[in-house]
Amino acid sequence: MSAIIGTDLAVAADWLRRGELVGLPTETVYGLAGNALDPAAVAKIFHVKQRPAFDPLIMHFPDLAALEPFVTGITPAARQLAERYWPGPLTLVFPRRDVVPDLVTAELDSVAVRVPRHPLALGLLRSVDFPLAAPSANPFGYVSPTRPDHVTRQLGDQIPYVLDGGPTVIGLESTIVSFAGSEPRLLRRGGLALEELEDALGQTLVVNTHSSSNPAAPGMLAQHYSPGVPLALLPELSDEALESKVRTAPEVAFLVFGRPGLADYENVFDLSTAGDLREAAARLFATLRQLDELDFQRIFAELLPERGLGRAVNDRLRRAGA
Ligand code: TXA
Ligand code: MG
């Protein structure tokens, strides 16, 4: 197989009805989508991604009403988040109903659901009569894709079609909040900032963004999002101290944030010279992929301020460096 990149919703829907997988543009990252109610299609997702079967998938729906038959326990607080942030970069985990295939949830008694905001994703979800299971469209453990060619380069020989929705606007995976326990918990930092969630809920959220030891979010392994080049985190440095490192280590790529004074160095990659957290989030994964293709021996990355999307970017950088 050799994937075609195109914008034809009818073609994408047709492949899905036939049990094939399609590259799905969302506002967060590109997904590897299949019919969530067809166990053979779901099995294909695990196979193509080389994903361990203990790591459950997110089910995608066109709206809140469409997912209600698949879950229970939508509390007033959960409904409030759903109504405020869907469609958008938020995934909610609820107790599941029996109609959800075991393979999708890795046999957990909860299921992750989300309504994405990208118009092509919504269009596709409306044109088929089943929900879409979709993990990020990268081989397991690697950086998530933010452009259609990221998908075709790694998975293009195993899927027939990638819907081209352009570069993703958010660039980080959805934020995951679980309502499957006695209190809401943040399971993954992502494209919706914790501050916004807490503001909507009127309470602070328990943060449980696991590690490999947390069964509540089995996929959030400590080492994930890894580029092929070793990555280490930099301590906080002044412009002068950073510049002297940059100058003396041309074999190292420096992934930095808000350092316009270093723009002339070829080994400096600034996620946002203007110091904009959203711009940095949107550029993170494509920049890591770019660094993978260049000849640097290692990457030194500096952390962003610990607020808003900066915290989600830092989460990915820490895992990439683990
Ligand atoms: O932005 C996104 O969420 C993208 C786009 C394509 O929608 N999808 C995505 O899927 O990031 P994936 O499979 O790469 O990450 C899903 C995460 C995994 O860490 C998985 O362990 C967790 O969601 N998850 C899924 N079901 C769960 C459940 N029932 N309880 C706890 N965590 C769950
Ligand atoms: Mg993923």
Short mmCIF file of N, CA, C and O and ligand atoms in Angstrom, two decimals, residues 29-30 49 51 55 58 134-145 173 188 219-220 224-225, ligand 2:
data_model
loop_
_atom_site.label_atom_id
_atom_site.label_comp_id
_atom_site.label_asym_id
_atom_site.label_seq_id
_atom_site.Cartn_x
_atom_site.Cartn_y
_atom_site.Cartn_z
N VAL A 29 -2.96 16.71 17.03
CA VAL A 29 -1.97 16.00 16.22
C VAL A 29 -2.75 15.14 15.22
O VAL A 29 -3.96 15.00 15.33
N TYR A 30 -2.04 14.55 14.24
CA TYR A 30 -2.72 13.64 13.31
C TYR A 30 -2.98 12.30 13.99
O TYR A 30 -2.13 11.78 14.72
N LYS A 49 0.76 0.65 14.38
CA LYS A 49 1.49 1.53 15.31
C LYS A 49 2.52 0.78 16.14
O LYS A 49 3.31 1.40 16.83
N ARG A 51 1.79 -0.86 18.72
CA ARG A 51 1.42 -0.40 20.05
C ARG A 51 1.10 -1.59 20.93
O ARG A 51 0.37 -2.49 20.52
N ASP A 55 -2.34 -0.66 26.01
CA ASP A 55 -2.46 0.81 25.93
C ASP A 55 -3.74 1.20 25.19
O ASP A 55 -3.81 1.09 23.97
N ILE A 58 -8.34 6.31 22.27
CA ILE A 58 -9.39 7.31 22.44
C ILE A 58 -10.44 7.11 21.33
O ILE A 58 -10.09 6.93 20.17
N ALA A 134 -8.72 6.45 17.42
CA ALA A 134 -7.55 7.08 16.79
C ALA A 134 -6.48 7.44 17.80
O ALA A 134 -6.64 8.39 18.56
N PRO A 135 -5.37 6.70 17.79
CA PRO A 135 -4.19 7.14 18.52
C PRO A 135 -3.44 8.13 17.63
O PRO A 135 -3.78 8.30 16.46
N SER A 136 -2.43 8.78 18.19
CA SER A 136 -1.58 9.61 17.34
C SER A 136 -0.92 8.71 16.28
O SER A 136 -0.59 7.56 16.56
N ALA A 137 -0.75 9.26 15.07
CA ALA A 137 -0.33 8.43 13.93
C ALA A 137 1.20 8.34 13.81
O ALA A 137 1.78 8.67 12.77
N ASN A 138 1.82 7.88 14.87
CA ASN A 138 3.27 7.68 14.91
C ASN A 138 3.55 6.28 15.41
O ASN A 138 2.74 5.72 16.13
N PRO A 139 4.72 5.72 15.04
CA PRO A 139 5.09 4.45 15.66
C PRO A 139 5.17 4.65 17.18
O PRO A 139 5.55 5.72 17.65
N PHE A 140 4.80 3.63 17.94
CA PHE A 140 4.74 3.72 19.39
C PHE A 140 6.06 4.26 19.97
O PHE A 140 7.13 3.79 19.61
N GLY A 141 5.95 5.27 20.84
CA GLY A 141 7.13 5.81 21.50
C GLY A 141 7.78 6.97 20.78
O GLY A 141 8.61 7.67 21.36
N TYR A 142 7.40 7.20 19.52
CA TYR A 142 8.03 8.29 18.76
C TYR A 142 7.18 9.57 18.89
O TYR A 142 6.10 9.57 19.47
N VAL A 143 7.73 10.65 18.34
CA VAL A 143 7.07 11.96 18.37
C VAL A 143 5.76 11.93 17.55
O VAL A 143 5.73 11.33 16.47
N SER A 144 4.72 12.59 18.04
CA SER A 144 3.44 12.62 17.31
C SER A 144 3.54 13.46 16.04
O SER A 144 4.31 14.42 15.98
N PRO A 145 2.72 13.12 15.02
CA PRO A 145 2.77 13.85 13.75
C PRO A 145 1.90 15.11 13.76
O PRO A 145 0.78 15.08 14.26
N GLU A 173 -0.88 16.77 21.95
CA GLU A 173 -2.05 15.92 22.10
C GLU A 173 -3.05 16.55 23.07
O GLU A 173 -2.70 17.43 23.87
N ARG A 188 -3.24 13.52 31.57
CA ARG A 188 -2.19 13.91 30.61
C ARG A 188 -2.30 15.41 30.39
O ARG A 188 -3.37 15.92 30.11
N GLY A 219 -0.74 4.49 28.90
CA GLY A 219 0.11 4.87 27.77
C GLY A 219 1.10 5.96 28.09
O GLY A 219 1.92 6.32 27.27
N MET A 220 1.01 6.51 29.29
CA MET A 220 1.86 7.67 29.58
C MET A 220 3.18 7.21 30.16
O MET A 220 3.51 7.48 31.31
N HIS A 224 8.86 8.56 26.22
CA HIS A 224 7.88 8.60 25.14
C HIS A 224 8.27 9.82 24.33
O HIS A 224 9.13 10.58 24.72
N TYR A 225 7.64 10.00 23.20
CA TYR A 225 7.91 11.21 22.41
C TYR A 225 9.39 11.34 22.08
O TYR A 225 9.94 12.43 22.05
MG MG B 2 0.35 8.98 21.15
#
